[in-house]
XYZ file of C-alpha atoms in Angstrom:
194
model
C -49.949 20.497 16.568
C -46.288 21.015 15.698
C -44.914 23.161 12.924
C -41.679 21.934 11.358
C -41.259 24.335 8.449
C -43.243 27.138 6.834
C -42.734 29.482 3.916
C -45.227 32.280 4.422
C -46.175 34.766 7.090
C -47.400 33.888 10.544
C -50.957 34.991 10.987
C -54.247 34.266 9.328
C -52.992 31.724 6.771
C -50.852 28.608 6.966
C -48.425 29.867 4.340
C -47.668 28.952 0.788
C -45.837 25.796 1.891
C -45.762 24.146 5.294
C -44.671 20.882 6.894
C -46.515 20.102 10.107
C -47.416 17.306 12.495
C -51.114 17.581 13.244
C -53.215 14.976 15.084
C -50.649 12.181 14.492
C -50.343 13.042 10.791
C -47.224 14.303 9.051
C -48.517 16.816 6.490
C -46.960 18.624 3.560
C -49.332 21.510 2.766
C -49.458 23.826 -0.231
C -51.548 26.959 -0.700
C -52.764 27.330 2.909
C -53.482 23.589 3.101
C -55.719 23.706 -0.005
C -53.635 20.712 -1.142
C -51.809 18.311 1.122
C -49.904 15.051 1.147
C -50.062 13.273 4.501
C -49.218 10.065 6.331
C -49.968 8.688 9.784
C -47.024 9.607 12.012
C -46.338 8.899 15.692
C -42.570 8.334 15.702
C -40.450 9.989 18.365
C -37.194 8.798 16.756
C -34.984 10.902 14.505
C -36.563 11.128 11.055
C -35.481 12.613 7.745
C -38.213 14.466 5.822
C -37.945 15.798 2.262
C -40.889 17.572 0.649
C -40.802 18.435 -3.046
C -43.029 21.055 -4.664
C -42.853 20.707 -8.437
C -44.653 23.662 -10.000
C -47.656 22.519 -11.994
C -47.101 18.802 -11.262
C -49.028 17.084 -8.512
C -47.521 13.717 -9.436
C -43.987 15.090 -8.946
C -44.803 16.902 -5.687
C -43.772 14.327 -3.116
C -43.037 13.722 0.528
C -40.192 11.396 1.507
C -39.830 10.008 5.013
C -36.502 8.332 5.752
C -35.776 8.023 2.046
C -39.117 6.522 0.969
C -41.928 8.233 -0.919
C -44.961 8.387 1.386
C -48.326 10.009 1.823
C -51.692 10.327 0.195
C -52.617 13.544 -1.607
C -55.918 15.373 -1.184
C -57.398 18.721 -2.106
C -56.918 20.841 -5.198
C -53.332 21.058 -6.417
C -52.452 24.732 -6.857
C -51.723 26.219 -10.258
C -48.392 27.978 -10.729
C -50.143 31.340 -10.260
C -51.562 30.201 -6.892
C -48.115 29.653 -5.369
C -45.669 32.545 -5.207
C -43.083 31.908 -2.500
C -40.824 34.830 -3.425
C -40.465 37.394 -0.675
C -42.139 35.216 1.964
C -40.524 34.366 5.286
C -38.884 30.996 5.863
C -39.903 29.867 9.331
C -38.343 26.812 10.984
C -39.970 25.211 14.012
C -43.530 26.602 13.862
C -46.406 27.348 11.481
C -49.544 29.450 11.340
C -48.674 31.327 14.544
C -45.962 31.181 17.177
C -48.359 29.139 19.350
C -47.674 26.047 17.201
C -43.988 25.353 17.919
C -42.336 22.055 17.128
C -41.908 20.050 20.343
C -38.681 18.253 19.494
C -35.303 18.745 17.851
C -34.549 19.824 14.304
C -31.008 19.073 13.149
C -31.131 21.053 9.892
C -33.416 22.541 7.277
C -32.620 23.230 3.641
C -34.286 24.695 0.559
C -33.407 23.881 -3.041
C -34.480 25.608 -6.254
C -34.782 22.266 -8.046
C -37.186 19.402 -7.389
C -35.387 16.411 -5.893
C -35.969 12.992 -7.455
C -36.643 9.875 -5.381
C -32.996 8.856 -5.853
C -31.724 12.267 -4.705
C -34.025 12.285 -1.654
C -32.806 8.809 -0.698
C -29.167 9.847 -1.209
C -29.584 12.802 1.171
C -31.212 10.534 3.754
C -28.537 7.843 3.479
C -25.722 10.356 4.070
C -26.936 10.770 7.647
C -27.942 13.412 10.124
C -24.581 15.180 10.227
C -24.128 15.449 6.438
C -23.287 18.987 5.341
C -25.345 19.672 2.207
C -23.483 22.894 1.337
C -21.858 21.343 -1.758
C -25.185 20.142 -3.240
C -26.346 21.840 -6.458
C -29.446 24.038 -6.386
C -29.090 24.828 -2.669
C -30.785 28.118 -1.729
C -30.502 27.891 2.061
C -29.086 25.483 4.642
C -29.524 26.002 8.348
C -27.504 23.442 10.354
C -28.708 23.871 13.914
C -25.691 24.013 16.184
C -23.088 22.957 13.632
C -22.356 26.233 11.822
C -20.828 28.455 14.485
C -19.812 31.257 12.098
C -22.519 33.517 13.575
C -23.379 34.417 17.162
C -26.730 34.059 18.930
C -29.471 34.908 17.923
C -28.346 34.338 14.311
C -28.592 30.920 12.672
C -26.057 30.959 9.846
C -27.015 29.907 6.355
C -24.381 27.323 5.408
C -25.137 27.682 1.699
C -23.277 30.331 -0.275
C -26.344 32.609 -0.314
C -26.142 34.316 3.120
C -29.799 33.747 4.008
C -29.066 33.907 7.736
C -31.950 33.431 10.131
C -32.824 34.957 13.488
C -33.956 32.866 16.432
C -37.010 34.271 18.202
C -38.558 33.080 21.465
C -35.445 30.941 22.062
C -32.333 30.968 24.222
C -28.773 30.415 23.047
C -28.661 26.972 24.694
C -31.695 25.828 22.653
C -29.276 25.180 19.775
C -26.994 22.194 20.298
C -24.662 20.095 18.169
C -26.235 17.292 16.137
C -25.602 14.537 18.640
C -28.013 12.050 20.146
C -27.227 10.361 23.451
C -23.632 11.555 23.124
C -22.767 9.979 19.783
C -22.757 11.135 16.189
C -25.784 9.659 14.384
C -23.847 9.100 11.167
C -25.783 7.455 8.348
C -29.385 6.371 8.816
C -28.801 3.039 7.066
C -28.346 0.814 10.095
C -31.513 -0.555 11.651
C -29.670 -0.858 14.942
C -29.394 2.920 15.401
C-alpha cells in the first residue's frame, strides 16, 4: 500500500483526494474513497500520472497514465458540497497515515486550479520527466523533487509563483535527488526505447 499524493489530513480518513497504489491497483480516490477510478498497475518503470477532479462532473474526472485516459470508476461521485479541499494539507509520498509511504521515487507533483483536458494531460506527459511546469496556466503548486534548490533542507520549494513550500518529514536530505535515472536525463517519454 503506497501513497503517492493526498489532499487531506493524516488520520482517520483517506482525505478529500488521494492517489494511491493498493493491491496492484493505481487508484484515484475522492471523498475518503467513496468514489474512485482505478486500473490494474504493477509497473516499476517511471510513469506519469495526472488525475483530474472536475467539480460536479464524474465524466470529466479522469485519470491519465502516461498520457492515456485509464481506469474504471466506482462508488458514488461526490457532490460539490461533499468535497472542500480548501485549508487541507497537501501530502506527497503517503496517504491515510505515515505508515503508508510510497516505496519508490517521485520526480515532481503539481496542482492546478483548472481541470486538464485529455490533450493537456498528454502534452504534459510528452514534455518529459524534467519538464518545468512553472509557466503553465492555472498552476497552484509545483514541487520538483531535487531540481529546485532555492530552499534548504527540510524545505521543498514550490516552483510555482505561489510560495506553497513544503516540509519534508521522516526524511533525510539525501532522500531528494536530481531527476536522473541511471545517470541520464529522461527527457521526453515518447520513445519506446527509454
